[in-house]
Short mmCIF file of C-alpha atoms in Angstrom, two decimals:
data_model
loop_
_atom_site.label_atom_id
_atom_site.label_comp_id
_atom_site.label_asym_id
_atom_site.label_seq_id
_atom_site.Cartn_x
_atom_site.Cartn_y
_atom_site.Cartn_z
CA MET R 55 62.13 80.68 101.28
CA ASN R 56 61.86 81.85 104.83
CA VAL R 57 61.98 78.84 107.07
CA ALA R 58 60.23 78.89 110.40
CA ARG R 59 62.50 78.31 113.37
CA ASN R 60 61.07 74.98 114.35
CA GLN R 61 61.53 73.63 110.86
CA VAL R 62 65.03 74.84 110.52
CA ARG R 63 66.80 71.68 111.33
CA ASP R 64 65.62 68.26 110.50
CA ASP R 65 67.50 65.21 109.62
CA PRO R 66 69.47 65.49 106.43
CA GLU R 67 69.33 63.04 103.59
CA PRO R 68 66.78 64.90 101.51
CA ASP R 69 66.73 62.11 98.93
CA GLY R 70 66.44 59.28 101.40
CA GLY R 71 63.17 57.94 100.08
CA ARG R 72 61.19 59.03 103.09
CA ALA R 73 57.66 60.25 103.23
CA GLY R 74 57.64 64.00 102.94
CA ASP R 75 60.57 65.52 104.70
CA GLY R 76 60.16 62.82 107.28
CA GLY R 77 62.31 61.74 110.10
CA ARG R 78 61.78 64.82 112.13
CA PRO R 79 58.82 66.88 113.11
CA ARG R 80 58.06 69.41 110.46
CA GLU R 81 54.73 70.73 111.58
CA ASP R 82 52.94 71.73 114.71
CA GLY R 83 49.33 71.30 115.47
CA PRO R 84 46.88 68.45 115.70
CA PRO R 85 47.68 64.86 114.70
CA HIS R 86 47.41 63.93 111.05
CA ASP R 87 45.37 61.08 109.69
CA GLY R 88 47.04 57.74 110.09
CA GLU R 89 49.33 58.94 112.85
CA ARG R 90 49.54 56.81 115.94
CA ALA R 91 51.09 57.69 119.24
CA VAL R 92 53.97 55.47 120.25
CA LEU R 93 54.69 57.48 123.38
CA GLU R 94 52.18 59.48 125.37
CA ALA R 95 52.85 62.20 127.94
CA PRO R 96 53.32 59.83 130.93
CA ASP R 97 55.72 57.66 128.92
CA ILE R 98 57.81 60.67 127.95
CA ASN R 99 57.76 61.79 131.56
CA ARG R 100 59.03 58.45 132.82
CA ALA R 101 61.67 58.21 130.10
CA LEU R 102 63.02 61.66 130.98
CA THR R 103 63.10 60.85 134.69
CA ARG R 104 65.05 57.68 133.99
CA ILE R 105 67.48 59.47 131.68
CA ALA R 106 68.00 62.19 134.27
CA HIS R 107 68.99 59.56 136.85
CA GLU R 108 71.25 57.78 134.38
CA ILE R 109 73.05 61.00 133.45
CA LEU R 110 73.51 61.87 137.10
CA GLU R 111 74.74 58.43 138.05
CA ARG R 112 77.34 58.30 135.30
CA ALA R 113 78.52 61.86 135.92
CA LYS R 114 78.82 61.13 139.68
CA GLY R 115 77.07 64.39 140.58
CA PRO R 116 75.57 67.44 138.91
CA GLU R 117 78.39 69.96 139.39
CA ARG R 118 80.15 69.77 136.06
CA LEU R 119 77.14 68.81 133.95
CA LEU R 120 76.00 70.94 131.03
CA LEU R 121 72.92 69.84 129.12
CA LEU R 122 72.95 71.26 125.60
CA GLY R 123 69.80 70.84 123.56
CA ILE R 124 69.79 70.96 119.79
CA PRO R 125 67.06 73.42 118.72
CA THR R 126 64.12 73.41 118.62
CA ARG R 127 62.82 70.50 120.64
CA GLY R 128 66.15 69.33 121.98
CA THR R 129 66.41 72.64 123.82
CA PHE R 130 63.17 72.02 125.69
CA LEU R 131 64.16 68.44 126.50
CA ALA R 132 67.53 69.63 127.85
CA ARG R 133 65.76 72.15 130.05
CA ARG R 134 63.37 69.50 131.38
CA LEU R 135 66.23 67.11 132.12
CA ALA R 136 68.12 69.86 133.93
CA GLU R 137 65.06 70.65 136.06
CA ARG R 138 64.64 67.00 136.93
CA ILE R 139 68.26 66.56 137.96
CA GLU R 140 67.96 69.70 140.02
CA GLN R 141 64.91 68.30 141.84
CA VAL R 142 66.80 65.12 142.68
CA GLU R 143 70.05 66.76 143.77
CA GLY R 144 68.95 70.17 144.98
CA HIS R 145 71.82 71.63 143.02
CA PRO R 146 71.32 73.80 139.91
CA VAL R 147 72.33 72.21 136.63
CA ALA R 148 73.49 74.24 133.64
CA SER R 149 71.54 73.88 130.41
CA GLY R 150 71.60 75.65 127.09
CA SER R 151 71.22 75.16 123.38
CA LEU R 152 73.57 74.48 120.51
CA ASP R 153 72.56 75.38 116.98
CA VAL R 154 74.30 73.20 114.44
CA THR R 155 72.96 74.71 111.20
CA MET R 156 76.29 76.23 110.17
CA TYR R 157 78.00 72.86 110.60
CA ARG R 158 75.59 70.68 108.64
CA ASP R 159 76.82 68.64 105.71
CA ASP R 160 73.65 69.11 103.67
CA LEU R 161 73.49 72.91 103.52
CA ARG R 162 74.03 72.96 99.79
CA LEU R 163 71.20 70.56 99.13
CA ARG R 164 68.50 73.02 100.14
CA PRO R 165 67.92 76.77 100.13
CA ALA R 166 69.77 78.70 102.79
CA ARG R 167 67.99 78.48 106.09
CA ALA R 168 67.47 80.54 109.21
CA LEU R 169 69.67 79.88 112.21
CA GLY R 170 68.63 78.53 115.58
CA ARG R 171 69.89 79.88 118.86
CA THR R 172 73.07 78.95 120.67
CA VAL R 173 73.03 79.70 124.39
CA LEU R 174 75.98 78.71 126.53
CA PRO R 175 76.83 79.39 130.16
CA GLU R 176 79.16 82.33 130.84
CA ASP R 177 82.15 80.12 131.50
CA GLY R 178 81.72 78.07 128.33
CA VAL R 179 82.10 74.35 127.84
CA ASP R 180 85.69 73.83 128.95
CA GLY R 181 86.04 71.15 131.60
CA ARG R 182 82.32 70.35 131.55
CA ILE R 183 80.59 67.07 130.96
CA VAL R 184 78.40 68.03 128.04
CA VAL R 185 75.29 66.02 127.35
CA LEU R 186 73.88 66.74 123.90
CA VAL R 187 70.11 66.38 123.91
CA ASP R 188 67.96 65.85 120.83
CA ASP R 189 64.47 64.58 120.19
CA VAL R 190 65.04 61.99 117.42
CA LEU R 191 68.25 60.19 116.53
CA TYR R 192 68.14 59.08 112.92
CA SER R 193 71.03 59.33 110.45
CA GLY R 194 73.41 60.71 113.09
CA ARG R 195 74.40 63.63 110.88
CA THR R 196 72.95 66.23 113.21
CA VAL R 197 75.01 64.83 116.07
CA ARG R 198 78.11 64.84 113.86
CA ALA R 199 77.47 68.53 113.18
CA ALA R 200 76.95 69.14 116.91
CA LEU R 201 80.30 67.53 117.73
CA ASP R 202 82.00 69.81 115.22
CA ALA R 203 80.22 72.86 116.61
CA LEU R 204 81.26 71.90 120.13
CA ASN R 205 84.84 71.52 119.00
CA ASP R 206 84.89 75.19 117.99
CA LEU R 207 83.47 76.26 121.34
CA GLY R 208 85.98 74.66 123.65
CA ARG R 209 87.14 71.41 125.13
CA PRO R 210 84.63 69.57 127.31
CA THR R 211 85.89 66.77 129.56
CA ALA R 212 83.41 64.42 127.95
CA VAL R 213 80.54 64.62 125.47
CA ARG R 214 77.53 62.33 125.77
CA LEU R 215 74.32 61.99 123.84
CA ALA R 216 70.76 61.72 125.11
CA VAL R 217 67.78 61.29 122.77
CA LEU R 218 64.09 60.80 123.36
CA VAL R 219 63.67 58.43 120.40
CA ASP R 220 66.23 56.38 118.51
CA ARG R 221 64.64 55.31 115.24
CA GLY R 222 67.66 53.57 113.72
CA HIS R 223 69.04 53.94 110.17
CA ARG R 224 72.37 55.43 111.21
CA GLU R 225 74.63 56.68 108.42
CA LEU R 226 77.57 57.47 110.70
CA PRO R 227 79.27 55.60 113.54
CA ILE R 228 77.34 57.42 116.28
CA ARG R 229 75.25 56.00 119.10
CA ALA R 230 73.33 57.48 121.97
CA ASP R 231 74.35 57.04 125.60
CA TYR R 232 70.85 57.61 126.91
CA VAL R 233 67.73 56.63 124.95
CA GLY R 234 64.12 57.30 125.90
CA LYS R 235 62.78 54.69 123.53
CA ASN R 236 64.24 52.56 120.79
CA LEU R 237 61.74 52.72 117.98
CA PRO R 238 62.40 50.39 115.05
CA THR R 239 61.07 52.18 111.97
CA SER R 240 61.22 51.91 108.23
CA ARG R 241 62.65 54.79 106.27
CA ALA R 242 59.21 55.35 104.78
CA GLU R 243 57.81 56.24 108.16
CA THR R 244 57.76 59.65 109.80
CA VAL R 245 58.43 60.23 113.49
CA ARG R 246 57.00 63.39 114.95
CA VAL R 247 57.79 64.57 118.46
CA CYS R 248 55.32 66.95 120.06
CA LEU R 249 56.25 68.84 123.21
CA ARG R 250 54.09 71.05 125.42
CA GLU R 251 56.39 73.99 124.87
CA THR R 252 55.69 74.16 121.13
CA ASP R 253 52.89 71.74 120.31
CA GLN R 254 50.48 72.01 123.25
CA ARG R 255 50.99 68.37 124.21
CA ASP R 256 53.60 65.70 124.80
CA ALA R 257 53.60 62.76 122.38
CA VAL R 258 55.71 60.83 119.91
CA LEU R 259 53.73 60.10 116.77
CA LEU R 260 54.49 57.61 114.01
CA ARG R 261 53.03 57.83 110.56
CA GLY R 262 53.17 56.12 107.19
CA GLY R 263 54.94 53.05 105.87
CA GLN R 264 53.90 49.39 105.96
CA ARG R 265 54.61 47.81 109.29
CA MET M 152 67.84 80.89 89.87
CA ASN M 153 70.33 83.40 91.07
CA ARG M 154 69.74 86.31 93.34
CA HIS M 155 71.70 89.37 94.22
CA LEU M 156 71.76 92.09 96.81
CA LEU M 157 71.80 95.20 94.64
CA SER M 158 69.30 97.44 96.38
CA THR M 159 67.45 97.46 99.69
CA ALA M 160 64.31 98.17 97.68
CA ASP M 161 64.50 94.54 96.49
CA LEU M 162 64.25 93.21 100.04
CA SER M 163 60.88 92.18 101.35
CA ARG M 164 60.17 92.74 105.04
CA GLU M 165 60.54 88.99 105.50
CA ASP M 166 63.98 88.99 103.81
CA ALA M 167 65.15 91.97 105.82
CA LEU M 168 64.08 90.45 109.12
CA LEU M 169 65.69 87.14 108.16
CA ILE M 170 68.99 88.95 107.59
CA LEU M 171 68.73 90.83 110.89
CA ASP M 172 67.76 87.70 112.85
CA THR M 173 70.57 85.72 111.26
CA ALA M 174 73.00 88.51 112.11
CA GLU M 175 71.76 88.46 115.69
CA GLU M 176 72.68 84.78 116.01
CA LEU M 177 75.97 85.28 114.20
CA SER M 178 76.94 88.14 116.50
CA ARG M 179 77.55 85.54 119.20
CA VAL M 180 80.33 84.04 117.10
CA SER M 181 82.47 87.15 117.51
CA GLY M 182 82.46 86.55 121.25
CA ARG M 183 83.96 83.08 120.92
CA SER M 184 87.60 82.12 121.07
CA ILE M 185 87.37 80.50 117.63
CA LYS M 186 85.64 83.13 115.50
CA LYS M 187 85.23 80.92 112.50
CA LEU M 188 82.48 78.81 111.02
CA PRO M 189 83.03 76.15 108.36
CA THR M 190 79.87 77.01 106.44
CA LEU M 191 81.25 78.50 103.20
CA ARG M 192 84.28 76.25 102.90
CA GLY M 193 85.28 75.91 99.27
CA ARG M 194 83.28 78.93 98.12
CA THR M 195 85.02 81.90 96.60
CA VAL M 196 84.12 85.51 97.32
CA VAL M 197 85.71 88.19 95.17
CA ASN M 198 85.98 91.72 96.54
CA LEU M 199 85.94 93.91 93.47
CA PHE M 200 86.67 97.48 94.51
CA PHE M 201 86.88 100.18 91.86
CA GLU M 202 86.63 102.91 94.48
CA ASP M 203 88.64 103.45 97.61
CA SER M 204 87.25 101.95 100.75
CA THR M 205 88.76 100.77 103.99
CA ARG M 206 86.01 99.68 106.29
CA THR M 207 83.64 98.14 103.78
CA ARG M 208 86.30 96.08 102.05
CA ILE M 209 87.89 94.92 105.30
CA SER M 210 84.48 94.21 106.73
CA PHE M 211 83.45 92.04 103.77
CA GLU M 212 86.80 90.30 103.86
CA ALA M 213 86.51 89.54 107.57
CA ALA M 214 82.92 88.34 107.11
CA ALA M 215 83.83 85.97 104.27
CA LYS M 216 86.85 84.64 106.13
CA ARG M 217 84.88 84.00 109.30
CA LEU M 218 82.62 81.81 107.22
CA SER M 219 85.68 80.00 105.79
CA ALA M 220 85.19 81.25 102.23
CA ASP M 221 88.22 81.92 100.05
CA VAL M 222 88.59 85.65 99.47
CA ILE M 223 90.16 87.27 96.45
CA ASN M 224 90.72 91.01 96.76
CA PHE M 225 90.70 92.96 93.58
CA SER M 226 91.22 96.67 93.55
CA ALA M 227 91.24 98.76 90.42
CA LYS M 228 94.55 100.31 91.32
CA GLY M 229 97.36 98.05 90.17
CA SER M 230 95.05 95.87 88.09
CA SER M 231 94.36 95.63 84.37
CA VAL M 232 91.61 98.20 84.87
CA SER M 233 94.32 100.85 84.91
CA LYS M 234 95.35 99.46 81.51
CA GLY M 235 91.84 100.14 80.26
CA GLU M 236 90.10 96.80 80.80
CA SER M 237 86.33 97.16 80.72
CA LEU M 238 83.97 96.12 83.51
CA LYS M 239 82.65 93.35 81.29
CA ASP M 240 86.08 91.85 80.66
CA THR M 241 86.88 92.05 84.35
CA ALA M 242 83.60 90.27 85.04
CA LEU M 243 84.40 87.54 82.53
CA THR M 244 87.78 87.02 84.19
CA LEU M 245 86.10 86.62 87.56
CA GLN M 246 83.58 84.29 86.00
CA ALA M 247 86.38 82.13 84.62
CA MET M 248 87.92 81.98 88.10
CA GLY M 249 84.68 80.60 89.49
CA ALA M 250 83.58 83.33 91.86
CA ASP M 251 80.51 82.27 93.85
CA ALA M 252 79.91 85.84 94.97
CA VAL M 253 81.20 89.16 93.75
CA VAL M 254 81.20 92.05 96.20
CA VAL M 255 81.45 95.15 94.08
CA ARG M 256 82.03 98.82 94.75
CA HIS M 257 82.01 101.10 91.75
CA GLY M 258 81.87 104.82 91.15
CA ALA M 259 79.09 104.46 88.61
CA SER M 260 75.51 103.96 89.77
CA GLY M 261 74.16 100.73 88.34
CA ALA M 262 77.50 99.03 87.77
CA PRO M 263 76.63 96.09 90.08
CA HIS M 264 73.42 95.62 88.14
CA ARG M 265 75.33 95.38 84.87
CA LEU M 266 77.80 93.02 86.48
CA ALA M 267 75.02 90.74 87.66
CA ASN M 268 74.12 90.09 84.03
CA TRP M 269 77.58 88.84 83.25
CA VAL M 270 78.52 86.57 86.13
CA ASP M 271 76.92 83.39 87.42
CA GLY M 272 77.55 84.12 91.09
CA SER M 273 75.55 86.37 93.40
CA VAL M 274 76.46 90.03 93.22
CA VAL M 275 76.52 92.09 96.40
CA ASN M 276 76.47 95.83 95.95
CA ALA M 277 79.05 97.40 98.28
CA GLY M 278 78.25 100.91 97.10
CA ASP M 279 77.64 102.12 93.58
CA GLY M 280 78.03 105.79 92.79
CA THR M 281 75.26 107.78 94.42
CA HIS M 282 72.80 104.91 94.13
CA GLU M 283 72.83 102.37 96.96
CA HIS M 284 74.87 100.74 99.68
CA PRO M 285 72.56 98.00 100.97
CA THR M 286 74.80 96.34 103.57
CA GLN M 287 75.43 99.72 105.22
CA ALA M 288 71.68 100.21 105.61
CA LEU M 289 71.34 96.67 106.96
CA LEU M 290 74.04 97.21 109.55
CA ASP M 291 72.45 100.53 110.49
CA ALA M 292 69.08 98.84 110.95
CA PHE M 293 70.76 96.07 112.94
CA THR M 294 72.45 98.63 115.20
CA MET M 295 69.17 100.51 115.73
CA ARG M 296 67.34 97.29 116.50
CA ARG M 297 69.92 96.29 119.10
CA ARG M 298 69.73 99.67 120.83
CA LEU M 299 66.03 100.42 120.47
CA GLY M 300 64.20 97.15 119.79
CA GLU M 301 61.89 96.66 116.81
CA LEU M 302 61.83 99.53 114.34
CA ASP M 303 58.09 99.81 113.73
CA GLY M 304 57.03 103.41 114.32
CA ARG M 305 60.55 104.56 115.23
CA ARG M 306 61.48 108.00 113.92
CA VAL M 307 64.76 108.18 112.10
CA THR M 308 66.23 111.47 110.93
CA ILE M 309 68.94 111.37 108.29
CA VAL M 310 70.87 114.62 108.04
CA GLY M 311 73.29 115.93 105.46
CA ASP M 312 74.41 115.33 101.94
CA VAL M 313 71.48 113.22 100.75
CA LEU M 314 72.15 114.10 97.12
CA HIS M 315 75.41 112.19 96.96
CA SER M 316 74.58 109.63 99.60
CA ARG M 317 74.00 106.01 98.67
CA VAL M 318 73.72 105.32 102.38
CA ALA M 319 70.67 107.60 102.66
CA ARG M 320 68.95 105.98 99.69
CA SER M 321 69.47 102.46 100.97
CA ASN M 322 68.39 103.45 104.45
CA VAL M 323 65.21 105.17 103.30
CA HIS M 324 63.99 102.04 101.50
CA LEU M 325 65.05 99.56 104.16
CA LEU M 326 63.76 101.56 107.12
CA HIS M 327 60.47 102.09 105.35
CA THR M 328 60.22 98.32 104.74
CA LEU M 329 60.89 97.75 108.43
CA GLY M 330 58.15 100.18 109.46
CA ALA M 331 60.22 103.15 110.62
CA GLU M 332 59.36 106.75 109.71
CA VAL M 333 62.24 108.47 107.99
CA THR M 334 62.80 112.22 107.73
CA LEU M 335 65.58 113.57 105.54
CA VAL M 336 67.10 116.88 106.57
CA ALA M 337 69.39 118.78 104.22
CA PRO M 338 69.87 122.11 102.55
CA PRO M 339 67.74 122.20 99.37
CA THR M 340 70.89 122.08 97.25
CA LEU M 341 71.87 118.74 98.74
CA LEU M 342 68.58 116.98 98.06
CA PRO M 343 67.91 115.08 94.82
CA VAL M 344 65.44 116.71 92.44
CA ALA M 345 63.06 113.79 91.96
CA MET M 346 62.19 112.58 95.43
CA GLY M 347 58.47 112.19 94.86
CA GLU M 348 58.51 108.41 95.19
CA TRP M 349 60.80 108.19 98.19
CA PRO M 350 58.88 106.83 101.17
CA CYS M 351 59.99 109.57 103.58
CA GLU M 352 59.47 113.11 104.80
CA VAL M 353 61.77 115.99 103.92
CA SER M 354 62.68 118.97 106.08
CA TYR M 355 65.12 121.85 105.80
CA ASP M 356 65.08 122.61 109.49
CA PHE M 357 67.15 120.28 111.65
CA ASP M 358 66.09 121.78 114.97
CA SER M 359 62.38 121.23 114.37
CA VAL M 360 62.72 117.46 113.87
CA LEU M 361 65.46 116.94 116.42
CA ALA M 362 63.18 116.74 119.44
CA LYS M 363 61.11 113.89 118.02
CA SER M 364 63.85 111.68 116.65
CA ASP M 365 64.70 108.26 118.06
CA VAL M 366 67.70 108.08 115.77
CA VAL M 367 69.77 110.85 114.22
CA MET M 368 72.00 109.65 111.42
CA MET M 369 74.60 112.10 110.23
CA LEU M 370 75.90 111.77 106.69
CA ARG M 371 79.40 112.64 105.64
CA VAL M 372 79.89 115.77 103.60
CA GLN M 373 81.44 114.17 100.53
CA HIS M 374 84.07 116.66 99.49
CA GLU M 375 85.25 114.37 96.69
CA ARG M 376 81.86 114.57 94.99
CA MET M 377 81.35 118.28 95.58
CA ASN M 378 82.02 119.70 92.19
CA ALA M 379 79.84 122.76 92.72
CA SER M 380 79.18 125.05 95.64
CA TYR M 381 76.29 123.41 97.44
CA PHE M 382 76.53 125.58 100.54
CA PRO M 383 78.18 128.93 101.26
CA SER M 384 80.78 127.79 103.77
CA ALA M 385 81.74 124.87 105.95
CA ARG M 386 81.00 126.97 109.03
CA GLU M 387 77.51 127.79 107.89
CA TYR M 388 76.79 124.17 107.01
CA SER M 389 78.10 123.08 110.38
CA ARG M 390 75.97 125.63 112.21
CA ARG M 391 72.73 124.72 110.48
CA TYR M 392 73.16 120.99 109.85
CA GLY M 393 75.95 119.83 112.15
CA LEU M 394 75.30 117.85 115.30
CA ASP M 395 76.91 119.69 118.18
CA PRO M 396 76.65 119.07 121.94
CA ASP M 397 73.83 121.62 122.21
CA ARG M 398 71.69 119.77 119.67
CA LEU M 399 72.62 116.43 121.27
CA GLY M 400 71.20 117.79 124.51
CA ARG M 401 67.88 118.53 122.83
CA MET M 402 67.45 115.00 121.53
CA PRO M 403 64.97 112.78 123.39
CA GLU M 404 66.30 110.56 126.15
CA GLY M 405 67.48 107.24 124.74
CA ALA M 406 67.85 108.58 121.22
CA ILE M 407 71.01 107.50 119.43
CA VAL M 408 73.49 109.13 117.08
CA MET M 409 74.77 107.27 114.04
CA HIS M 410 77.30 107.96 111.32
CA PRO M 411 78.31 105.62 108.50
CA GLY M 412 81.89 106.86 108.59
CA PRO M 413 84.38 108.11 107.72
CA MET M 414 83.53 111.21 109.76
CA ASN M 415 84.54 114.81 109.27
CA ARG M 416 84.86 115.70 112.94
CA GLY M 417 83.89 119.29 113.51
CA MET M 418 82.01 119.47 110.22
CA GLU M 419 78.82 117.40 110.27
CA ILE M 420 79.44 116.01 113.74
CA ALA M 421 81.26 117.48 116.74
CA ALA M 422 84.02 115.37 118.25
CA GLU M 423 82.30 115.29 121.69
CA VAL M 424 79.12 114.00 120.08
CA ALA M 425 80.94 111.33 118.08
CA ASP M 426 82.59 110.07 121.25
CA SER M 427 79.52 110.29 123.49
CA ALA M 428 77.75 107.26 124.94
CA ARG M 429 74.80 107.85 122.63
CA SER M 430 76.94 107.47 119.57
CA THR M 431 76.88 104.03 117.95
CA ILE M 432 79.67 104.74 115.48
CA VAL M 433 82.07 102.09 116.75
CA GLU M 434 79.27 99.54 117.17
CA GLN M 435 78.30 100.12 113.56
CA VAL M 436 81.70 98.93 112.43
CA THR M 437 81.53 95.80 114.60
CA ASN M 438 78.00 95.09 113.46
CA GLY M 439 79.09 95.52 109.85
CA VAL M 440 81.04 92.29 109.93
CA THR M 441 78.15 90.39 111.48
CA VAL M 442 75.57 91.70 109.06
CA ARG M 443 77.78 90.97 106.06
CA MET M 444 78.29 87.45 107.37
CA ALA M 445 74.53 87.05 107.47
CA VAL M 446 74.18 88.33 103.91
CA LEU M 447 76.91 86.04 102.55
CA TYR M 448 75.52 83.10 104.49
CA LEU M 449 71.99 83.59 103.20
CA LEU M 450 73.16 84.15 99.61
CA LEU M 451 75.76 81.40 99.40
CA SER M 452 75.23 78.58 101.86
CA GLY M 453 72.24 76.84 100.34
CA SER M 454 71.33 75.39 97.00
CA GLU M 455 69.86 78.77 96.20
CA PRO M 456 69.93 82.17 97.92
CA ALA M 457 67.35 82.86 100.58
CA ILE M 458 67.32 86.62 100.13
CA GLY M 459 67.74 89.33 97.56
CA GLY M 460 66.25 90.32 94.24
CA ASN M 461 66.28 88.75 90.81
CA LEU M 462 67.34 90.70 87.79
#
């Protein structure tokens, strides 16, 4: 009944014929049997560096940028991207987190769940270029919820989307602006993102399904 | 499976912390320009108040509205209750209207429990007789936690009319669950007879516990329930059990003063104390909305409630 923070939000579609709760990391700890790494720490590192440059290039400078991660792992990725942009530009970049639980469309399909944390800069989102950051892009429903949540918080100049892994199977007309890796998957497979901050190591693991 | 919030004794430590953590996140919403979340859109919350109340009813109403629920206010005055309709028939009416949650205040202890047998929705006890007032205890715990940090080992002194106080009962159970040590202070006439199972200490001497209290919670002297002479005079009560500036000065540094309201200024609490920086009385009202949002969210948003007790 009481859901741990890092399990709070995973992709919706509870009846989507996926293995387990699939689609999103549910557990911490060591790799499971039959899991293989599709991205290792250096790959993730390179992908984040590239995304950081892409974000910066398109925004024409770091001043108005706000990187908002979707908890749990999106928050850490947003922080890492902000640090990287800061290293390149020597100018601090705002980052924070945006919990979308209250805006989800699948709340009634499961028991009530605990909330994640929303942390915004003092001056809010108005006039900022907001980059939403998440670990896995799947159905797109989380991002839809994030756009609604953002709408209640203010009016950014622009909203963009950065994800570490895009595994396909979109259910809404949403696409990412910055993608670490496009990972064609079947719905039967599970993608698990591990990050140092919560899982002791950096990796993207794929499990299950017939490939 | 349906669950209700009838008593804080039904809440596990896990449940209680989930409510407080959820409230902590929700408290940020009240700082936003749009203080509304879409989460309970299409759900109906009925406020069923058989007893007078301002802050609790308004607080529940604000909480439900901030979560986009539809709110129906029902007060006994001006309703069919004054024509003699029974609680059961009122409940069946609400049931027919499709209430997802019924927030009930009633003068009779146990009324919410009876009601929970008759309706399909979750029942939230907003005060029943001299029994319980769980959301008040939750908002008190939330306020303490914000001021003092985690409650484990904290010493909370609750002073006043414990006999008639549903706030005291709910607080004793909840604070015990959260690991705090509770001491009740009251004249012997204002303590219930059977307190053997209450997880708390009892004292008749306010001054002796004052110096080791992290929280002093003053209870209202409930004139409307005083049908016998429980103490000789208001002045004597005030002198022995009232919180005046002198006693405030003897409290440990950092200790806070709470009151569930409405206050009798000059009776159980001096006006200077109520308005001092150590008083959390206004915060308690603000936190009430947040905590009630958390309770409604956890009871209503999912396929089944995440907190509360079964019947």
